[in-house]
PDB file of C-alpha atoms in Angstrom:
ATOM      1  CA  SER A 137      14.064   5.211  -1.465  1.00 44.00           C
ATOM      2  CA  GLN A 138      11.180   4.801   1.259  1.00 49.00           C
ATOM      3  CA  GLN A 139       9.405   8.214   2.286  1.00 63.00           C
ATOM      4  CA  GLY A 140       7.919   7.013   5.228  1.00 70.00           C
ATOM      5  CA  GLU A 141       9.932   5.401   8.068  1.00 81.00           C
ATOM      6  CA  GLU A 142       7.971   3.834  11.313  1.00 86.00           C
ATOM      7  CA  ASP A 143       8.835   3.240  14.470  1.00 88.00           C
ATOM      8  CA  PRO A 144       8.684   1.072  16.369  1.00 93.00           C
ATOM      9  CA  GLN A 145       9.602  -2.066  13.853  1.00 92.00           C
ATOM     10  CA  ALA A 146       7.346  -4.240  16.360  1.00 95.00           C
ATOM     11  CA  LEU A 147       5.703  -3.528  19.567  1.00 96.00           C
ATOM     12  CA  SER A 148       3.866  -6.003  21.626  1.00 97.00           C
ATOM     13  CA  ILE A 149       1.233  -4.866  24.056  1.00 97.00           C
ATOM     14  CA  GLN A 150      -1.220  -6.369  26.336  1.00 97.00           C
ATOM     15  CA  GLU A 151      -5.125  -6.140  25.456  1.00 97.00           C
ATOM     16  CA  GLY A 152      -6.692  -2.790  26.454  1.00 97.00           C
ATOM     17  CA  GLU A 153      -3.378  -1.190  26.582  1.00 97.00           C
ATOM     18  CA  ASN A 154      -2.727   1.953  23.921  1.00 98.00           C
ATOM     19  CA  ALA A 155      -0.443   1.442  20.870  1.00 97.00           C
ATOM     20  CA  THR A 156       1.139   4.160  19.395  1.00 97.00           C
ATOM     21  CA  MET A 157       3.192   4.059  16.072  1.00 97.00           C
ATOM     22  CA  ASN A 158       5.207   6.838  14.386  1.00 96.00           C
ATOM     23  CA  CYS A 159       5.663   7.573  11.317  1.00 96.00           C
ATOM     24  CA  SER A 160       8.237   9.921   9.639  1.00 95.00           C
ATOM     25  CA  TYR A 161       8.838  11.275   5.904  1.00 94.00           C
ATOM     26  CA  LYS A 162      11.336  13.371   4.033  1.00 92.00           C
ATOM     27  CA  THR A 163       9.300  15.840   1.338  1.00 90.00           C
ATOM     28  CA  SER A 164       6.053  17.742   1.613  1.00 92.00           C
ATOM     29  CA  ILE A 165       2.881  15.899   1.356  1.00 94.00           C
ATOM     30  CA  ASN A 166      -0.543  16.494   0.319  1.00 93.00           C
ATOM     31  CA  ASN A 167      -2.014  13.604   2.588  1.00 94.00           C
ATOM     32  CA  LEU A 168      -0.928  10.936   4.883  1.00 96.00           C
ATOM     33  CA  GLN A 169      -2.591   7.809   5.184  1.00 96.00           C
ATOM     34  CA  TRP A 170      -2.290   4.594   7.629  1.00 97.00           C
ATOM     35  CA  TYR A 171      -3.210   0.852   6.561  1.00 97.00           C
ATOM     36  CA  ARG A 172      -3.409  -1.905   8.326  1.00 97.00           C
ATOM     37  CA  GLN A 173      -2.202  -5.729   6.660  1.00 96.00           C
ATOM     38  CA  ASN A 174      -3.655  -8.405   8.532  1.00 95.00           C
ATOM     39  CA  SER A 175      -1.210 -11.556   7.895  1.00 91.00           C
ATOM     40  CA  GLY A 176      -1.679 -13.423   4.198  1.00 87.00           C
ATOM     41  CA  ARG A 177      -3.842 -10.233   3.034  1.00 91.00           C
ATOM     42  CA  GLY A 178      -3.898  -7.169   1.467  1.00 92.00           C
ATOM     43  CA  LEU A 179      -4.035  -3.676   2.941  1.00 95.00           C
ATOM     44  CA  VAL A 180      -6.948  -2.173   4.059  1.00 96.00           C
ATOM     45  CA  HIS A 181      -7.409   1.880   4.730  1.00 96.00           C
ATOM     46  CA  LEU A 182      -7.930   2.888   8.106  1.00 97.00           C
ATOM     47  CA  ILE A 183      -7.916   7.018   7.765  1.00 96.00           C
ATOM     48  CA  LEU A 184      -6.297   9.630   5.586  1.00 95.00           C
ATOM     49  CA  ILE A 185      -5.029  13.149   7.100  1.00 96.00           C
ATOM     50  CA  ARG A 186      -4.490  16.440   4.953  1.00 95.00           C
ATOM     51  CA  SER A 187      -1.535  18.399   5.129  1.00 95.00           C
ATOM     52  CA  ASN A 188      -3.674  21.053   6.634  1.00 95.00           C
ATOM     53  CA  GLU A 189      -5.098  18.892   9.061  1.00 97.00           C
ATOM     54  CA  ARG A 190      -3.292  18.166  12.653  1.00 97.00           C
ATOM     55  CA  GLU A 191      -5.668  15.816  14.239  1.00 98.00           C
ATOM     56  CA  LYS A 192      -8.212  13.017  13.392  1.00 97.00           C
ATOM     57  CA  HIS A 193     -10.312  10.182  15.180  1.00 96.00           C
ATOM     58  CA  SER A 194     -11.898   7.269  13.835  1.00 96.00           C
ATOM     59  CA  GLY A 195     -13.508   5.066  16.236  1.00 97.00           C
ATOM     60  CA  ARG A 196     -10.533   3.818  18.141  1.00 97.00           C
ATOM     61  CA  LEU A 197      -7.654   5.636  16.003  1.00 98.00           C
ATOM     62  CA  ARG A 198      -6.262   9.115  16.291  1.00 98.00           C
ATOM     63  CA  VAL A 199      -4.229  10.275  14.029  1.00 98.00           C
ATOM     64  CA  THR A 200      -1.972  13.293  14.354  1.00 98.00           C
ATOM     65  CA  LEU A 201       0.395  15.311  11.526  1.00 98.00           C
ATOM     66  CA  ASP A 202       3.366  17.566  12.180  1.00 97.00           C
ATOM     67  CA  THR A 203       4.324  18.974   9.155  1.00 96.00           C
ATOM     68  CA  SER A 204       7.003  21.039  10.534  1.00 96.00           C
ATOM     69  CA  LYS A 205       8.751  17.861  11.936  1.00 96.00           C
ATOM     70  CA  LYS A 206       7.557  15.686   9.167  1.00 96.00           C
ATOM     71  CA  SER A 207       6.203  12.906  11.134  1.00 96.00           C
ATOM     72  CA  SER A 208       2.652  11.184  11.748  1.00 97.00           C
ATOM     73  CA  SER A 209       1.329   9.202  14.578  1.00 98.00           C
ATOM     74  CA  LEU A 210      -1.432   6.175  14.779  1.00 98.00           C
ATOM     75  CA  LEU A 211      -2.955   5.567  18.379  1.00 98.00           C
ATOM     76  CA  ILE A 212      -5.275   2.548  18.538  1.00 98.00           C
ATOM     77  CA  THR A 213      -6.704   3.173  22.340  1.00 98.00           C
ATOM     78  CA  ALA A 214      -7.921  -0.026  23.899  1.00 97.00           C
ATOM     79  CA  SER A 215      -6.778  -2.327  21.982  1.00 97.00           C
ATOM     80  CA  ARG A 216      -7.973  -5.971  20.991  1.00 97.00           C
ATOM     81  CA  ALA A 217      -6.528  -9.184  20.078  1.00 97.00           C
ATOM     82  CA  ALA A 218      -8.084  -8.284  17.046  1.00 97.00           C
ATOM     83  CA  ASP A 219      -5.768  -5.311  16.122  1.00 98.00           C
ATOM     84  CA  THR A 220      -2.898  -7.879  15.633  1.00 98.00           C
ATOM     85  CA  ALA A 221      -1.454  -6.915  12.492  1.00 97.00           C
ATOM     86  CA  SER A 222       1.167  -4.859  10.377  1.00 96.00           C
ATOM     87  CA  TYR A 223       0.405  -1.174  10.219  1.00 96.00           C
ATOM     88  CA  PHE A 224       1.770   1.163   7.097  1.00 95.00           C
ATOM     89  CA  CYS A 225       1.764   4.988   6.735  1.00 95.00           C
ATOM     90  CA  ALA A 226       1.437   6.135   3.012  1.00 95.00           C
ATOM     91  CA  THR A 227       2.973   9.578   1.987  1.00 93.00           C
ATOM     92  CA  VAL A 228       0.909  11.348  -1.302  1.00 92.00           C
ATOM     93  CA  ALA A 229       3.275  14.017  -2.443  1.00 89.00           C
ATOM     94  CA  PRO A 230       2.812  15.663  -5.933  1.00 85.00           C
ATOM     95  CA  SER A 231       4.913  13.941  -8.931  1.00 79.00           C
ATOM     96  CA  GLY A 232       4.722  14.686 -12.556  1.00 76.00           C
ATOM     97  CA  GLY A 233       0.812  15.590 -12.588  1.00 75.00           C
ATOM     98  CA  TYR A 234      -0.022  13.288 -10.569  1.00 80.00           C
ATOM     99  CA  GLN A 235      -0.065  11.898  -6.927  1.00 83.00           C
ATOM    100  CA  LYS A 236       2.850   9.801  -5.722  1.00 83.00           C
ATOM    101  CA  VAL A 237       1.956   7.231  -2.935  1.00 88.00           C
ATOM    102  CA  THR A 238       4.824   5.918  -0.788  1.00 89.00           C
ATOM    103  CA  PHE A 239       4.369   3.235   1.964  1.00 92.00           C
ATOM    104  CA  GLY A 240       6.719   2.658   4.685  1.00 90.00           C
ATOM    105  CA  THR A 241       8.185  -0.463   6.104  1.00 90.00           C
ATOM    106  CA  GLY A 242       5.616  -0.933   8.810  1.00 93.00           C
ATOM    107  CA  THR A 243       5.233  -1.450  12.350  1.00 95.00           C
ATOM    108  CA  LYS A 244       4.271  -5.284  13.394  1.00 95.00           C
ATOM    109  CA  LEU A 245       1.748  -5.047  16.125  1.00 97.00           C
ATOM    110  CA  GLN A 246       0.929  -7.941  18.483  1.00 98.00           C
ATOM    111  CA  VAL A 247      -1.992  -7.434  20.893  1.00 97.00           C
ATOM    112  CA  ILE A 248      -1.899 -10.096  23.954  1.00 97.00           C
ATOM    113  CA  PRO A 249      -5.246 -11.321  24.548  1.00 95.00           C
TER     114      PRO A 249
ATOM    115  CA  ASN B  29     -19.303  -5.414  -5.423  1.00 71.00           C
ATOM    116  CA  ALA B  30     -15.860  -7.909  -5.695  1.00 83.00           C
ATOM    117  CA  GLY B  31     -13.798  -4.878  -5.144  1.00 95.00           C
ATOM    118  CA  VAL B  32     -10.313  -5.410  -6.788  1.00 97.00           C
ATOM    119  CA  THR B  33      -9.564  -9.030  -7.742  1.00 97.00           C
ATOM    120  CA  GLN B  34      -6.205 -10.643  -8.222  1.00 97.00           C
ATOM    121  CA  THR B  35      -5.583 -13.909  -9.948  1.00 96.00           C
ATOM    122  CA  PRO B  36      -3.498 -16.427  -9.103  1.00 97.00           C
ATOM    123  CA  LYS B  37      -2.986 -16.257  -5.491  1.00 96.00           C
ATOM    124  CA  PHE B  38      -0.166 -18.489  -5.532  1.00 97.00           C
ATOM    125  CA  GLN B  39       2.401 -19.025  -8.484  1.00 96.00           C
ATOM    126  CA  VAL B  40       5.797 -20.958  -8.881  1.00 97.00           C
ATOM    127  CA  LEU B  41       7.892 -20.217 -11.881  1.00 97.00           C
ATOM    128  CA  LYS B  42      11.407 -21.404 -13.194  1.00 97.00           C
ATOM    129  CA  THR B  43      13.883 -18.783 -14.241  1.00 98.00           C
ATOM    130  CA  GLY B  44      13.261 -17.527 -17.411  1.00 97.00           C
ATOM    131  CA  GLN B  45       9.445 -17.977 -17.471  1.00 97.00           C
ATOM    132  CA  SER B  46       7.226 -15.350 -18.661  1.00 96.00           C
ATOM    133  CA  MET B  47       3.468 -14.980 -16.928  1.00 96.00           C
ATOM    134  CA  THR B  48       0.600 -12.630 -16.185  1.00 97.00           C
ATOM    135  CA  LEU B  49      -0.753 -11.460 -13.091  1.00 98.00           C
ATOM    136  CA  GLN B  50      -4.335 -10.776 -13.593  1.00 98.00           C
ATOM    137  CA  CYS B  51      -5.904  -7.422 -11.708  1.00 98.00           C
ATOM    138  CA  ALA B  52      -9.570  -6.337 -11.835  1.00 98.00           C
ATOM    139  CA  GLN B  53     -11.550  -4.019 -10.419  1.00 97.00           C
ATOM    140  CA  ASP B  54     -15.139  -3.103 -10.479  1.00 96.00           C
ATOM    141  CA  MET B  55     -15.695   0.148  -8.930  1.00 95.00           C
ATOM    142  CA  ASN B  56     -15.159   2.395 -11.970  1.00 94.00           C
ATOM    143  CA  HIS B  57     -11.825   3.520 -10.579  1.00 95.00           C
ATOM    144  CA  GLU B  58      -9.230   5.308 -13.125  1.00 93.00           C
ATOM    145  CA  TYR B  59      -6.388   5.027 -11.238  1.00 93.00           C
ATOM    146  CA  MET B  60      -4.516   1.843 -10.711  1.00 95.00           C
ATOM    147  CA  SER B  61      -1.248   0.254  -9.951  1.00 95.00           C
ATOM    148  CA  TRP B  62       1.275  -2.343  -8.905  1.00 97.00           C
ATOM    149  CA  TYR B  63       3.448  -2.909  -5.553  1.00 96.00           C
ATOM    150  CA  ARG B  64       5.531  -5.549  -4.616  1.00 97.00           C
ATOM    151  CA  GLN B  65       5.980  -6.313  -1.079  1.00 96.00           C
ATOM    152  CA  ASP B  66       9.495  -7.677   0.112  1.00 93.00           C
ATOM    153  CA  PRO B  67      10.166  -8.593   4.165  1.00 85.00           C
ATOM    154  CA  GLY B  68      11.613  -5.129   5.865  1.00 77.00           C
ATOM    155  CA  MET B  69      11.184  -3.073   2.466  1.00 79.00           C
ATOM    156  CA  GLY B  70       7.361  -2.115   2.926  1.00 84.00           C
ATOM    157  CA  LEU B  71       5.478  -2.002  -0.579  1.00 92.00           C
ATOM    158  CA  ARG B  72       7.234  -0.332  -3.535  1.00 93.00           C
ATOM    159  CA  LEU B  73       5.493   1.111  -6.779  1.00 93.00           C
ATOM    160  CA  ILE B  74       6.218  -1.117  -9.715  1.00 95.00           C
ATOM    161  CA  HIS B  75       3.759   0.680 -12.430  1.00 95.00           C
ATOM    162  CA  TYR B  76       0.556   2.457 -12.190  1.00 92.00           C
ATOM    163  CA  SER B  77      -2.334   3.775 -14.431  1.00 93.00           C
ATOM    164  CA  VAL B  78      -4.559   6.889 -14.585  1.00 90.00           C
ATOM    165  CA  GLY B  79      -6.791   5.683 -17.087  1.00 91.00           C
ATOM    166  CA  ALA B  80      -7.266   3.224 -20.072  1.00 93.00           C
ATOM    167  CA  GLY B  81      -4.251   3.440 -22.593  1.00 94.00           C
ATOM    168  CA  ILE B  82      -2.222   5.255 -20.033  1.00 93.00           C
ATOM    169  CA  THR B  83       0.718   3.864 -17.821  1.00 94.00           C
ATOM    170  CA  ASP B  84       3.724   4.992 -16.162  1.00 91.00           C
ATOM    171  CA  GLN B  85       6.663   3.762 -14.157  1.00 91.00           C
ATOM    172  CA  GLY B  86       7.104   3.528 -10.441  1.00 90.00           C
ATOM    173  CA  GLU B  87      10.099   2.919  -8.323  1.00 89.00           C
ATOM    174  CA  VAL B  88      11.024  -0.658  -9.445  1.00 94.00           C
ATOM    175  CA  PRO B  89       9.818  -1.017 -12.947  1.00 96.00           C
ATOM    176  CA  ASN B  90      12.201  -3.283 -14.453  1.00 96.00           C
ATOM    177  CA  GLY B  91      11.729  -6.720 -15.722  1.00 96.00           C
ATOM    178  CA  TYR B  92       7.847  -6.202 -15.699  1.00 97.00           C
ATOM    179  CA  ASN B  93       5.474  -4.556 -18.212  1.00 97.00           C
ATOM    180  CA  VAL B  94       1.746  -3.349 -17.641  1.00 97.00           C
ATOM    181  CA  SER B  95      -0.770  -2.465 -20.597  1.00 96.00           C
ATOM    182  CA  ARG B  96      -4.388  -0.854 -19.887  1.00 97.00           C
ATOM    183  CA  SER B  97      -7.040  -1.607 -22.290  1.00 96.00           C
ATOM    184  CA  THR B  98      -9.894  -1.146 -20.214  1.00 96.00           C
ATOM    185  CA  THR B  99     -10.932   0.915 -16.923  1.00 95.00           C
ATOM    186  CA  GLU B 100     -11.369  -2.460 -15.420  1.00 97.00           C
ATOM    187  CA  ASP B 101      -7.929  -4.587 -16.054  1.00 97.00           C
ATOM    188  CA  PHE B 102      -4.851  -3.873 -15.145  1.00 98.00           C
ATOM    189  CA  PRO B 103      -2.214  -6.909 -16.091  1.00 98.00           C
ATOM    190  CA  LEU B 104       0.897  -6.990 -14.747  1.00 98.00           C
ATOM    191  CA  ARG B 105       3.539  -9.064 -17.254  1.00 98.00           C
ATOM    192  CA  LEU B 106       6.636 -10.745 -15.938  1.00 96.00           C
ATOM    193  CA  LEU B 107       8.529 -11.253 -19.132  1.00 92.00           C
ATOM    194  CA  SER B 108      11.755 -13.352 -17.914  1.00 96.00           C
ATOM    195  CA  ALA B 109      11.291 -14.325 -14.277  1.00 96.00           C
ATOM    196  CA  ALA B 110      14.339 -13.877 -12.245  1.00 97.00           C
ATOM    197  CA  PRO B 111      14.781 -15.035  -8.675  1.00 97.00           C
ATOM    198  CA  SER B 112      14.485 -11.317  -7.397  1.00 96.00           C
ATOM    199  CA  GLN B 113      11.324 -10.976  -8.554  1.00 97.00           C
ATOM    200  CA  THR B 114      10.324 -13.339  -5.794  1.00 97.00           C
ATOM    201  CA  SER B 115       7.463 -11.382  -3.878  1.00 97.00           C
ATOM    202  CA  VAL B 116       4.362 -10.803  -2.825  1.00 97.00           C
ATOM    203  CA  TYR B 117       2.246  -8.573  -5.608  1.00 98.00           C
ATOM    204  CA  PHE B 118      -0.393  -6.341  -4.562  1.00 97.00           C
ATOM    205  CA  CYS B 119      -2.937  -4.508  -7.482  1.00 97.00           C
ATOM    206  CA  ALA B 120      -4.569  -1.368  -5.959  1.00 96.00           C
ATOM    207  CA  SER B 121      -6.822   0.974  -7.133  1.00 96.00           C
ATOM    208  CA  SER B 122      -8.351   4.541  -6.414  1.00 94.00           C
ATOM    209  CA  TYR B 123     -10.955   6.903  -7.755  1.00 91.00           C
ATOM    210  CA  GLY B 124      -9.455  10.062  -9.682  1.00 81.00           C
ATOM    211  CA  ARG B 125      -7.073  10.168 -12.488  1.00 75.00           C
ATOM    212  CA  GLU B 126      -4.174  12.030 -10.469  1.00 73.00           C
ATOM    213  CA  GLY B 127      -4.112   9.067  -7.194  1.00 74.00           C
ATOM    214  CA  GLY B 128      -3.284   9.994  -4.027  1.00 80.00           C
ATOM    215  CA  LYS B 129      -6.503   8.974  -2.516  1.00 85.00           C
ATOM    216  CA  ARG B 130      -7.795   6.107  -0.345  1.00 93.00           C
ATOM    217  CA  LEU B 131      -6.179   3.024  -2.037  1.00 94.00           C
ATOM    218  CA  PHE B 132      -8.387  -0.392  -2.461  1.00 96.00           C
ATOM    219  CA  PHE B 133      -6.408  -3.621  -2.451  1.00 96.00           C
ATOM    220  CA  GLY B 134      -6.604  -6.921  -3.685  1.00 97.00           C
ATOM    221  CA  SER B 135      -5.652  -9.946  -1.699  1.00 95.00           C
ATOM    222  CA  GLY B 136      -2.753 -10.631  -3.482  1.00 96.00           C
ATOM    223  CA  THR B 137      -0.447 -12.902  -5.767  1.00 97.00           C
ATOM    224  CA  GLN B 138       2.609 -14.706  -3.793  1.00 96.00           C
ATOM    225  CA  LEU B 139       5.458 -15.183  -6.406  1.00 97.00           C
ATOM    226  CA  SER B 140       8.251 -17.746  -6.432  1.00 97.00           C
ATOM    227  CA  VAL B 141      11.105 -17.742  -8.862  1.00 97.00           C
ATOM    228  CA  LEU B 142      13.066 -21.022  -8.465  1.00 96.00           C
TER     229      LEU B 142
END
């Protein structure tokens, strides 16, 4: 079963606007990661936020984590056409001595020039 | 560094055929994994390995076999292909044995089983 569920499933915005994607999960986690996937390509890591962190920034990306609500959000500011891609959250939780990485179903973002 | 290399990029099989998807990484990562990606279902973990000689099952291991004889290589074998295995397959690796770190992905193998 999916640990992370992204919302919305699809998002279309104009270039320059901000894009916000949300991720909800079910169990306690060690960290949460966001990945981007361009069409026909592999996933690329964007940012990792640990369970004891509430907010993290990387360039135009801002990630928040609320462990009490079991949710995270990814904000892309001043979006560009090149940001058009699918975005996935991945939760990391302990499992049998190892760390299990579970991906959500993704948000498809379209940025219109 | 080439990163994570997957071959082939595309493959068409007939039901019942077997094949091996290749994955190699040159980053000396101990942790390697295989995912399949299906529309609307995100990525699901098939098998993973925390080092040479150590493998374990993920969420959807049935119909797949893996082995890890070297740190660099982690092939995925389809024993008897079925149409339900039509998917895009991704290999990913990360440093550390326990997993949970940033994953580096290959570019994927698109598999069709007729």
